[in-house]
Amino acid sequence: MSRAVQTRLQDCLRELRLPTFRENCHSKAALAEKEGISFAHYLLELCEMEVADRRQRRIDRKKSASKLPPGKTLSAFDRSRLPTNVDRQLSSLVEGDFLDRRENVLFFGPPGSGKTHLMCAVGHELVLKDQSVYFTSCAALVQRLLRAKQELTLEKEFKRLDRFQALLVDDLGYVQQSREEMEVLFTLLSHRYEHRSLLMTSNLAFSHWERIFKDPMTTVAAIDRLVHHSVILELNLPSYRMEEAKKKQEEGDQE
Ligand code: ADP
Ligand code: MG
């Protein structure tokens, strides 16, 4: 390949935004020539490299946009603690089909049972499947929505959140909310209902949700919208932290 052709090709590939193609086309051309690889195969290999790199870059971007805690992955989660039925639910969730069905996922259990870690692990798996997800604490989300409401940009904020196939909301009901805070949360639930998936963790069983939504009618309406198309995971497990601490102590005692 002459130098002039090389330069022109580099320029074209830069303009077409094909960085992997640009980086590899000359070395691969030399190799193809040496090994007698056909033009079609040469082209196909470069295209496949570009597609794979582009996908990886997209996934990296989605991972950083997700705000997921980096360490809370599925590989860092000890699945042997999970009851068989929850483990089976988990296997199905990480496939991600529930997003197409706009289903919600609710994680219940006492503090330390692994709700947040498990929800994040599902989030990480979804990102690896090229889905857009966003993790936030319920308290931070409510503050963000409240601010948007005051600035008359709530609809815009909902649209921004619509870009994420899955919105992961941690610790619903952990902080006592004012009526106004509860209202924006309820509006969000209604907005996403049958439209986009929500994943939520809560220490509070449904029977206590009146504490969150203040009046019985809103509580029933909120539960109804969340549960209508949903998967519910019950982690009736002892605290992981406590068990780990106990194990350490026992190991110490044996020494
Ligand atoms: P919850 O949200 O239910 O209060 P977390 O998910 O925050 O509980 O879990 C508490 C701590 O224990 C976290 O550091 C988490 O990573 C860890 N943990 C909980 N369950 C497991 C598990 N099955 N495997 C590994 N680590 C776990
Ligand atoms: Mg938690």
PDB file of C-alpha atoms and ligand atoms in Angstrom:
ATOM      1  CA  MET A   1       0.000   0.000   0.000  1.00  0.00           C
ATOM      2  CA  SER A   2       1.535   3.341  -1.026  1.00  0.00           C
ATOM      3  CA  ARG A   3       2.048   6.045   1.575  1.00  0.00           C
ATOM      4  CA  ALA A   4      -0.479   8.320  -0.153  1.00  0.00           C
ATOM      5  CA  VAL A   5      -3.155   5.604  -0.019  1.00  0.00           C
ATOM      6  CA  GLN A   6      -2.331   4.905   3.618  1.00  0.00           C
ATOM      7  CA  THR A   7      -2.698   8.571   4.566  1.00  0.00           C
ATOM      8  CA  ARG A   8      -5.964   8.948   2.654  1.00  0.00           C
ATOM      9  CA  LEU A   9      -7.342   5.769   4.248  1.00  0.00           C
ATOM     10  CA  GLN A  10      -6.392   6.998   7.734  1.00  0.00           C
ATOM     11  CA  ASP A  11      -8.162  10.299   7.080  1.00  0.00           C
ATOM     12  CA  CYS A  12     -11.327   8.605   5.834  1.00  0.00           C
ATOM     13  CA  LEU A  13     -11.447   6.227   8.782  1.00  0.00           C
ATOM     14  CA  ARG A  14     -10.948   9.093  11.196  1.00  0.00           C
ATOM     15  CA  GLU A  15     -13.839  10.989   9.595  1.00  0.00           C
ATOM     16  CA  LEU A  16     -15.994   7.860   9.716  1.00  0.00           C
ATOM     17  CA  ARG A  17     -15.065   7.433  13.408  1.00  0.00           C
ATOM     18  CA  LEU A  18     -13.719   3.905  13.064  1.00  0.00           C
ATOM     19  CA  PRO A  19     -10.719   3.991  15.454  1.00  0.00           C
ATOM     20  CA  THR A  20     -10.199   0.234  15.751  1.00  0.00           C
ATOM     21  CA  PHE A  21     -10.391  -0.148  12.003  1.00  0.00           C
ATOM     22  CA  ARG A  22      -7.888   2.673  11.569  1.00  0.00           C
ATOM     23  CA  GLU A  23      -5.478   1.266  14.108  1.00  0.00           C
ATOM     24  CA  ASN A  24      -5.438  -2.225  12.604  1.00  0.00           C
ATOM     25  CA  CYS A  25      -6.067  -1.915   8.877  1.00  0.00           C
ATOM     26  CA  HIS A  26      -2.407  -1.689   7.828  1.00  0.00           C
ATOM     27  CA  SER A  27      -1.018  -4.457  10.004  1.00  0.00           C
ATOM     28  CA  LYS A  28      -3.941  -6.703   9.075  1.00  0.00           C
ATOM     29  CA  ALA A  29      -3.463  -5.903   5.382  1.00  0.00           C
ATOM     30  CA  ALA A  30       0.197  -6.943   5.583  1.00  0.00           C
ATOM     31  CA  LEU A  31      -0.810 -10.131   7.378  1.00  0.00           C
ATOM     32  CA  ALA A  32      -3.576 -10.884   4.867  1.00  0.00           C
ATOM     33  CA  GLU A  33      -1.146 -10.454   2.010  1.00  0.00           C
ATOM     34  CA  LYS A  34       1.415 -12.753   3.633  1.00  0.00           C
ATOM     35  CA  GLU A  35      -1.105 -15.455   4.508  1.00  0.00           C
ATOM     36  CA  GLY A  36      -3.237 -15.158   1.374  1.00  0.00           C
ATOM     37  CA  ILE A  37      -6.390 -14.116   3.228  1.00  0.00           C
ATOM     38  CA  SER A  38      -9.211 -12.970   0.927  1.00  0.00           C
ATOM     39  CA  PHE A  39     -10.345  -9.308   0.776  1.00  0.00           C
ATOM     40  CA  ALA A  40     -13.725 -10.301   2.161  1.00  0.00           C
ATOM     41  CA  HIS A  41     -12.195 -11.997   5.212  1.00  0.00           C
ATOM     42  CA  TYR A  42      -9.819  -9.097   5.790  1.00  0.00           C
ATOM     43  CA  LEU A  43     -12.720  -6.678   5.743  1.00  0.00           C
ATOM     44  CA  LEU A  44     -14.879  -8.899   7.918  1.00  0.00           C
ATOM     45  CA  GLU A  45     -12.163  -9.225  10.565  1.00  0.00           C
ATOM     46  CA  LEU A  46     -11.730  -5.466  10.804  1.00  0.00           C
ATOM     47  CA  CYS A  47     -15.498  -4.921  10.980  1.00  0.00           C
ATOM     48  CA  GLU A  48     -15.828  -7.491  13.752  1.00  0.00           C
ATOM     49  CA  MET A  49     -12.998  -5.879  15.721  1.00  0.00           C
ATOM     50  CA  GLU A  50     -14.627  -2.456  15.377  1.00  0.00           C
ATOM     51  CA  VAL A  51     -18.055  -3.810  16.460  1.00  0.00           C
ATOM     52  CA  ALA A  52     -16.573  -5.595  19.496  1.00  0.00           C
ATOM     53  CA  ASP A  53     -14.555  -2.548  20.612  1.00  0.00           C
ATOM     54  CA  ARG A  54     -17.499  -0.238  20.106  1.00  0.00           C
ATOM     55  CA  ARG A  55     -19.703  -2.490  22.236  1.00  0.00           C
ATOM     56  CA  GLN A  56     -17.065  -2.589  24.959  1.00  0.00           C
ATOM     57  CA  ARG A  57     -16.721   1.202  24.950  1.00  0.00           C
ATOM     58  CA  ARG A  58     -20.515   1.543  25.136  1.00  0.00           C
ATOM     59  CA  ILE A  59     -20.676  -0.865  28.084  1.00  0.00           C
ATOM     60  CA  ASP A  60     -17.857   1.018  29.847  1.00  0.00           C
ATOM     61  CA  ARG A  61     -19.802   4.271  29.396  1.00  0.00           C
ATOM     62  CA  LYS A  62     -22.990   2.666  30.715  1.00  0.00           C
ATOM     63  CA  LYS A  63     -21.120   1.264  33.687  1.00  0.00           C
ATOM     64  CA  SER A  64     -19.837   4.657  34.670  1.00  0.00           C
ATOM     65  CA  ALA A  65     -23.230   6.344  34.043  1.00  0.00           C
ATOM     66  CA  SER A  66     -24.968   3.698  36.177  1.00  0.00           C
ATOM     67  CA  LYS A  67     -23.368   4.978  39.410  1.00  0.00           C
ATOM     68  CA  LEU A  68     -23.413   1.366  40.626  1.00  0.00           C
ATOM     69  CA  PRO A  69     -21.046   0.691  43.543  1.00  0.00           C
ATOM     70  CA  PRO A  70     -18.166  -1.038  41.715  1.00  0.00           C
ATOM     71  CA  GLY A  71     -17.603  -3.901  44.169  1.00  0.00           C
ATOM     72  CA  LYS A  72     -21.207  -5.075  44.452  1.00  0.00           C
ATOM     73  CA  THR A  73     -21.087  -7.520  41.574  1.00  0.00           C
ATOM     74  CA  LEU A  74     -22.539 -10.973  41.134  1.00  0.00           C
ATOM     75  CA  SER A  75     -19.123 -12.615  41.299  1.00  0.00           C
ATOM     76  CA  ALA A  76     -18.551 -10.973  44.711  1.00  0.00           C
ATOM     77  CA  PHE A  77     -21.894 -12.256  45.970  1.00  0.00           C
ATOM     78  CA  ASP A  78     -22.116 -15.586  47.785  1.00  0.00           C
ATOM     79  CA  ARG A  79     -25.156 -17.185  46.177  1.00  0.00           C
ATOM     80  CA  SER A  80     -25.018 -20.222  48.441  1.00  0.00           C
ATOM     81  CA  ARG A  81     -26.665 -18.102  51.140  1.00  0.00           C
ATOM     82  CA  LEU A  82     -29.767 -17.613  49.021  1.00  0.00           C
ATOM     83  CA  PRO A  83     -32.825 -19.825  49.392  1.00  0.00           C
ATOM     84  CA  THR A  84     -33.239 -22.026  46.286  1.00  0.00           C
ATOM     85  CA  ASN A  85     -36.266 -20.148  44.982  1.00  0.00           C
ATOM     86  CA  VAL A  86     -34.512 -16.757  45.246  1.00  0.00           C
ATOM     87  CA  ASP A  87     -31.424 -18.189  43.541  1.00  0.00           C
ATOM     88  CA  ARG A  88     -33.656 -19.372  40.695  1.00  0.00           C
ATOM     89  CA  GLN A  89     -35.292 -15.926  40.469  1.00  0.00           C
ATOM     90  CA  LEU A  90     -31.830 -14.372  40.318  1.00  0.00           C
ATOM     91  CA  SER A  91     -30.777 -16.582  37.389  1.00  0.00           C
ATOM     92  CA  SER A  92     -33.808 -15.440  35.464  1.00  0.00           C
ATOM     93  CA  LEU A  93     -33.404 -11.745  36.398  1.00  0.00           C
ATOM     94  CA  VAL A  94     -29.839 -11.499  35.131  1.00  0.00           C
ATOM     95  CA  GLU A  95     -31.089 -12.552  31.681  1.00  0.00           C
ATOM     96  CA  GLY A  96     -32.785  -9.148  31.611  1.00  0.00           C
ATOM     97  CA  ASP A  97     -36.033 -10.193  29.885  1.00  0.00           C
ATOM     98  CA  PHE A  98     -38.066  -8.537  32.637  1.00  0.00           C
ATOM     99  CA  LEU A  99     -36.990  -5.162  31.255  1.00  0.00           C
ATOM    100  CA  ASP A 100     -38.805  -5.840  27.972  1.00  0.00           C
ATOM    101  CA  ARG A 101     -41.897  -6.741  29.984  1.00  0.00           C
ATOM    102  CA  ARG A 102     -41.483  -3.518  32.041  1.00  0.00           C
ATOM    103  CA  GLU A 103     -41.603  -5.557  35.225  1.00  0.00           C
ATOM    104  CA  ASN A 104     -40.447  -4.234  38.586  1.00  0.00           C
ATOM    105  CA  VAL A 105     -38.233  -6.077  41.039  1.00  0.00           C
ATOM    106  CA  LEU A 106     -38.639  -5.646  44.791  1.00  0.00           C
ATOM    107  CA  PHE A 107     -36.041  -6.840  47.289  1.00  0.00           C
ATOM    108  CA  PHE A 108     -37.233  -7.284  50.855  1.00  0.00           C
ATOM    109  CA  GLY A 109     -35.325  -8.392  53.924  1.00  0.00           C
ATOM    110  CA  PRO A 110     -33.876  -7.267  57.226  1.00  0.00           C
ATOM    111  CA  PRO A 111     -30.779  -5.009  57.401  1.00  0.00           C
ATOM    112  CA  GLY A 112     -27.617  -6.769  56.273  1.00  0.00           C
ATOM    113  CA  SER A 113     -29.424  -9.559  54.430  1.00  0.00           C
ATOM    114  CA  GLY A 114     -27.823  -8.498  51.138  1.00  0.00           C
ATOM    115  CA  LYS A 115     -30.641  -6.575  49.384  1.00  0.00           C
ATOM    116  CA  THR A 116     -28.490  -3.702  48.155  1.00  0.00           C
ATOM    117  CA  HIS A 117     -25.655  -5.961  47.041  1.00  0.00           C
ATOM    118  CA  LEU A 118     -28.042  -8.300  45.232  1.00  0.00           C
ATOM    119  CA  MET A 119     -29.866  -5.470  43.453  1.00  0.00           C
ATOM    120  CA  CYS A 120     -26.540  -3.954  42.383  1.00  0.00           C
ATOM    121  CA  ALA A 121     -25.324  -7.362  41.198  1.00  0.00           C
ATOM    122  CA  VAL A 122     -28.386  -7.587  38.952  1.00  0.00           C
ATOM    123  CA  GLY A 123     -27.641  -4.028  37.774  1.00  0.00           C
ATOM    124  CA  HIS A 124     -24.054  -4.899  36.869  1.00  0.00           C
ATOM    125  CA  GLU A 125     -25.193  -7.964  34.922  1.00  0.00           C
ATOM    126  CA  LEU A 126     -27.706  -5.843  32.992  1.00  0.00           C
ATOM    127  CA  VAL A 127     -24.986  -3.356  32.078  1.00  0.00           C
ATOM    128  CA  LEU A 128     -22.864  -6.243  30.736  1.00  0.00           C
ATOM    129  CA  LYS A 129     -25.880  -7.092  28.574  1.00  0.00           C
ATOM    130  CA  ASP A 130     -25.679  -3.553  27.148  1.00  0.00           C
ATOM    131  CA  GLN A 131     -28.633  -2.165  29.117  1.00  0.00           C
ATOM    132  CA  SER A 132     -28.768   1.317  30.654  1.00  0.00           C
ATOM    133  CA  VAL A 133     -29.311   1.314  34.408  1.00  0.00           C
ATOM    134  CA  TYR A 134     -29.092   3.935  37.144  1.00  0.00           C
ATOM    135  CA  PHE A 135     -28.532   3.343  40.848  1.00  0.00           C
ATOM    136  CA  THR A 136     -29.516   5.846  43.519  1.00  0.00           C
ATOM    137  CA  SER A 137     -30.545   5.914  47.147  1.00  0.00           C
ATOM    138  CA  CYS A 138     -34.224   6.660  47.606  1.00  0.00           C
ATOM    139  CA  ALA A 139     -33.359   9.696  49.735  1.00  0.00           C
ATOM    140  CA  ALA A 140     -31.121  11.235  47.043  1.00  0.00           C
ATOM    141  CA  LEU A 141     -33.678  10.485  44.334  1.00  0.00           C
ATOM    142  CA  VAL A 142     -36.460  12.185  46.265  1.00  0.00           C
ATOM    143  CA  GLN A 143     -34.316  15.282  46.842  1.00  0.00           C
ATOM    144  CA  ARG A 144     -33.467  15.411  43.153  1.00  0.00           C
ATOM    145  CA  LEU A 145     -37.132  15.157  42.165  1.00  0.00           C
ATOM    146  CA  LEU A 146     -38.166  17.731  44.706  1.00  0.00           C
ATOM    147  CA  ARG A 147     -35.636  20.203  43.379  1.00  0.00           C
ATOM    148  CA  ALA A 148     -36.880  19.557  39.839  1.00  0.00           C
ATOM    149  CA  LYS A 149     -40.451  20.118  40.960  1.00  0.00           C
ATOM    150  CA  GLN A 150     -39.559  23.453  42.528  1.00  0.00           C
ATOM    151  CA  GLU A 151     -37.798  24.449  39.324  1.00  0.00           C
ATOM    152  CA  LEU A 152     -40.805  23.263  37.258  1.00  0.00           C
ATOM    153  CA  THR A 153     -38.638  20.692  35.457  1.00  0.00           C
ATOM    154  CA  LEU A 154     -40.097  17.498  36.895  1.00  0.00           C
ATOM    155  CA  GLU A 155     -41.275  16.212  33.501  1.00  0.00           C
ATOM    156  CA  LYS A 156     -37.828  16.805  32.076  1.00  0.00           C
ATOM    157  CA  GLU A 157     -36.299  14.933  35.008  1.00  0.00           C
ATOM    158  CA  PHE A 158     -38.631  11.968  34.400  1.00  0.00           C
ATOM    159  CA  LYS A 159     -37.618  11.964  30.728  1.00  0.00           C
ATOM    160  CA  ARG A 160     -33.977  11.991  31.752  1.00  0.00           C
ATOM    161  CA  LEU A 161     -34.607   8.958  33.961  1.00  0.00           C
ATOM    162  CA  ASP A 162     -36.572   7.298  31.135  1.00  0.00           C
ATOM    163  CA  ARG A 163     -33.287   6.855  29.291  1.00  0.00           C
ATOM    164  CA  PHE A 164     -32.508   4.136  31.809  1.00  0.00           C
ATOM    165  CA  GLN A 165     -34.266   0.829  31.213  1.00  0.00           C
ATOM    166  CA  ALA A 166     -33.847   0.081  34.893  1.00  0.00           C
ATOM    167  CA  LEU A 167     -33.930   2.538  37.765  1.00  0.00           C
ATOM    168  CA  LEU A 168     -32.460   1.010  40.946  1.00  0.00           C
ATOM    169  CA  VAL A 169     -33.766   2.696  44.075  1.00  0.00           C
ATOM    170  CA  ASP A 170     -32.103   1.733  47.337  1.00  0.00           C
ATOM    171  CA  ASP A 171     -33.746   1.814  50.773  1.00  0.00           C
ATOM    172  CA  LEU A 172     -37.317   2.857  50.227  1.00  0.00           C
ATOM    173  CA  GLY A 173     -38.756   4.009  53.514  1.00  0.00           C
ATOM    174  CA  TYR A 174     -35.442   4.186  55.303  1.00  0.00           C
ATOM    175  CA  VAL A 175     -35.739   7.895  55.880  1.00  0.00           C
ATOM    176  CA  GLN A 176     -39.059   9.315  57.045  1.00  0.00           C
ATOM    177  CA  GLN A 177     -40.368  11.467  54.260  1.00  0.00           C
ATOM    178  CA  SER A 178     -42.508  14.560  54.303  1.00  0.00           C
ATOM    179  CA  ARG A 179     -45.795  14.583  52.398  1.00  0.00           C
ATOM    180  CA  GLU A 180     -44.244  16.587  49.578  1.00  0.00           C
ATOM    181  CA  GLU A 181     -41.328  14.154  49.256  1.00  0.00           C
ATOM    182  CA  MET A 182     -43.699  11.217  49.210  1.00  0.00           C
ATOM    183  CA  GLU A 183     -45.782  12.883  46.497  1.00  0.00           C
ATOM    184  CA  VAL A 184     -42.902  13.231  44.018  1.00  0.00           C
ATOM    185  CA  LEU A 185     -41.958   9.627  44.684  1.00  0.00           C
ATOM    186  CA  PHE A 186     -45.514   8.517  44.003  1.00  0.00           C
ATOM    187  CA  THR A 187     -45.599  10.570  40.786  1.00  0.00           C
ATOM    188  CA  LEU A 188     -42.417   8.811  39.661  1.00  0.00           C
ATOM    189  CA  LEU A 189     -43.914   5.367  40.359  1.00  0.00           C
ATOM    190  CA  SER A 190     -46.981   6.324  38.340  1.00  0.00           C
ATOM    191  CA  HIS A 191     -44.842   7.701  35.529  1.00  0.00           C
ATOM    192  CA  ARG A 192     -42.776   4.524  35.187  1.00  0.00           C
ATOM    193  CA  TYR A 193     -45.722   2.165  35.617  1.00  0.00           C
ATOM    194  CA  GLU A 194     -45.934  -0.219  32.575  1.00  0.00           C
ATOM    195  CA  HIS A 195     -43.383   2.038  30.868  1.00  0.00           C
ATOM    196  CA  ARG A 196     -39.967   1.339  32.441  1.00  0.00           C
ATOM    197  CA  SER A 197     -38.732  -1.019  35.153  1.00  0.00           C
ATOM    198  CA  LEU A 198     -38.003  -0.064  38.715  1.00  0.00           C
ATOM    199  CA  LEU A 199     -35.899  -2.106  41.119  1.00  0.00           C
ATOM    200  CA  MET A 200     -36.232  -1.286  44.792  1.00  0.00           C
ATOM    201  CA  THR A 201     -34.955  -2.461  48.136  1.00  0.00           C
ATOM    202  CA  SER A 202     -36.802  -1.960  51.404  1.00  0.00           C
ATOM    203  CA  ASN A 203     -36.555  -3.105  55.001  1.00  0.00           C
ATOM    204  CA  LEU A 204     -40.247  -2.390  55.389  1.00  0.00           C
ATOM    205  CA  ALA A 205     -42.854  -4.987  54.500  1.00  0.00           C
ATOM    206  CA  PHE A 206     -45.888  -3.727  52.551  1.00  0.00           C
ATOM    207  CA  SER A 207     -47.903  -3.719  55.759  1.00  0.00           C
ATOM    208  CA  HIS A 208     -45.766  -0.798  56.973  1.00  0.00           C
ATOM    209  CA  TRP A 209     -45.753   1.227  53.791  1.00  0.00           C
ATOM    210  CA  GLU A 210     -48.323   3.631  55.131  1.00  0.00           C
ATOM    211  CA  ARG A 211     -45.398   5.118  57.036  1.00  0.00           C
ATOM    212  CA  ILE A 212     -43.873   6.027  53.676  1.00  0.00           C
ATOM    213  CA  PHE A 213     -46.912   7.130  51.708  1.00  0.00           C
ATOM    214  CA  LYS A 214     -48.741   8.692  54.672  1.00  0.00           C
ATOM    215  CA  ASP A 215     -52.362   7.961  53.740  1.00  0.00           C
ATOM    216  CA  PRO A 216     -54.012   4.599  53.069  1.00  0.00           C
ATOM    217  CA  MET A 217     -55.280   5.438  49.568  1.00  0.00           C
ATOM    218  CA  THR A 218     -51.872   6.534  48.252  1.00  0.00           C
ATOM    219  CA  THR A 219     -50.238   3.542  49.925  1.00  0.00           C
ATOM    220  CA  VAL A 220     -52.611   1.106  48.205  1.00  0.00           C
ATOM    221  CA  ALA A 221     -52.188   2.913  44.872  1.00  0.00           C
ATOM    222  CA  ALA A 222     -48.376   2.853  45.161  1.00  0.00           C
ATOM    223  CA  ILE A 223     -48.238  -0.834  46.078  1.00  0.00           C
ATOM    224  CA  ASP A 224     -50.717  -1.643  43.320  1.00  0.00           C
ATOM    225  CA  ARG A 225     -48.614   0.038  40.622  1.00  0.00           C
ATOM    226  CA  LEU A 226     -45.373  -1.507  41.839  1.00  0.00           C
ATOM    227  CA  VAL A 227     -46.691  -5.007  42.315  1.00  0.00           C
ATOM    228  CA  HIS A 228     -48.946  -5.354  39.272  1.00  0.00           C
ATOM    229  CA  HIS A 229     -46.080  -6.585  37.057  1.00  0.00           C
ATOM    230  CA  SER A 230     -43.336  -7.520  39.442  1.00  0.00           C
ATOM    231  CA  VAL A 231     -40.890 -10.047  40.795  1.00  0.00           C
ATOM    232  CA  ILE A 232     -40.558 -10.079  44.580  1.00  0.00           C
ATOM    233  CA  LEU A 233     -37.447 -11.424  46.264  1.00  0.00           C
ATOM    234  CA  GLU A 234     -37.681 -12.148  49.964  1.00  0.00           C
ATOM    235  CA  LEU A 235     -34.309 -12.341  51.678  1.00  0.00           C
ATOM    236  CA  ASN A 236     -35.273 -13.672  55.052  1.00  0.00           C
ATOM    237  CA  LEU A 237     -31.633 -14.073  55.979  1.00  0.00           C
ATOM    238  CA  PRO A 238     -29.536 -13.164  58.979  1.00  0.00           C
ATOM    239  CA  SER A 239     -27.183 -10.232  58.540  1.00  0.00           C
ATOM    240  CA  TYR A 240     -24.158 -11.108  56.402  1.00  0.00           C
ATOM    241  CA  ARG A 241     -21.991  -8.689  58.366  1.00  0.00           C
ATOM    242  CA  MET A 242     -22.981 -10.293  61.685  1.00  0.00           C
ATOM    243  CA  GLU A 243     -22.290 -13.778  60.356  1.00  0.00           C
ATOM    244  CA  GLU A 244     -18.906 -12.737  59.002  1.00  0.00           C
ATOM    245  CA  ALA A 245     -18.025 -11.109  62.340  1.00  0.00           C
ATOM    246  CA  LYS A 246     -19.127 -14.247  64.202  1.00  0.00           C
ATOM    247  CA  LYS A 247     -17.049 -16.466  61.893  1.00  0.00           C
ATOM    248  CA  LYS A 248     -13.978 -14.301  62.481  1.00  0.00           C
ATOM    249  CA  GLN A 249     -14.496 -14.409  66.204  1.00  0.00           C
ATOM    250  CA  GLU A 250     -14.861 -18.207  66.178  1.00  0.00           C
ATOM    251  CA  GLU A 251     -11.683 -18.530  64.119  1.00  0.00           C
ATOM    252  CA  GLY A 252      -9.947 -16.290  66.649  1.00  0.00           C
ATOM    253  CA  ASP A 253     -11.202 -18.417  69.555  1.00  0.00           C
ATOM    254  CA  GLN A 254      -9.826 -21.599  67.959  1.00  0.00           C
ATOM    255  CA  GLU A 255      -6.333 -20.157  67.595  1.00  0.00           C
TER     256      GLU A 255
HETATM  257  P1  ADP B   1     -28.893  -4.759  53.049  1.00  0.00           P
HETATM  258  O1  ADP B   1     -28.994  -3.837  51.872  1.00  0.00           O
HETATM  259  O2  ADP B   1     -29.893  -5.865  53.035  1.00  0.00           O
HETATM  260  O3  ADP B   1     -28.887  -4.032  54.360  1.00  0.00           O
HETATM  261  P2  ADP B   1     -26.213  -5.176  52.013  1.00  0.00           P
HETATM  262  O4  ADP B   1     -26.472  -5.605  50.628  1.00  0.00           O
HETATM  263  O5  ADP B   1     -25.766  -3.769  52.203  1.00  0.00           O
HETATM  264  O6  ADP B   1     -27.483  -5.482  52.961  1.00  0.00           O
HETATM  265  O7  ADP B   1     -25.163  -6.186  52.650  1.00  0.00           O
HETATM  266  C1  ADP B   1     -24.398  -5.860  53.811  1.00  0.00           C
HETATM  267  C2  ADP B   1     -22.923  -6.186  53.546  1.00  0.00           C
HETATM  268  O8  ADP B   1     -22.764  -7.581  53.430  1.00  0.00           O
HETATM  269  C3  ADP B   1     -22.399  -5.587  52.264  1.00  0.00           C
HETATM  270  O9  ADP B   1     -21.053  -5.253  52.426  1.00  0.00           O
HETATM  271  C4  ADP B   1     -22.548  -6.722  51.253  1.00  0.00           C
HETATM  272  O10 ADP B   1     -21.611  -6.613  50.212  1.00  0.00           O
HETATM  273  C5  ADP B   1     -22.312  -7.951  52.129  1.00  0.00           C
HETATM  274  N1  ADP B   1     -23.122  -9.102  51.693  1.00  0.00           N
HETATM  275  C6  ADP B   1     -24.422  -9.351  51.983  1.00  0.00           C
HETATM  276  N2  ADP B   1     -24.824 -10.512  51.474  1.00  0.00           N
HETATM  277  C7  ADP B   1     -23.753 -11.031  50.832  1.00  0.00           C
HETATM  278  C8  ADP B   1     -23.522 -12.243  50.098  1.00  0.00           C
HETATM  279  N3  ADP B   1     -24.478 -13.184  49.934  1.00  0.00           N
HETATM  280  N4  ADP B   1     -22.293 -12.436  49.570  1.00  0.00           N
HETATM  281  C9  ADP B   1     -21.310 -11.525  49.762  1.00  0.00           C
HETATM  282  N5  ADP B   1     -21.450 -10.372  50.455  1.00  0.00           N
HETATM  283  C10 ADP B   1     -22.662 -10.118  50.971  1.00  0.00           C
HETATM  284 MG    MG B   2     -29.160  -1.781  51.875  1.00  0.00          MG
END
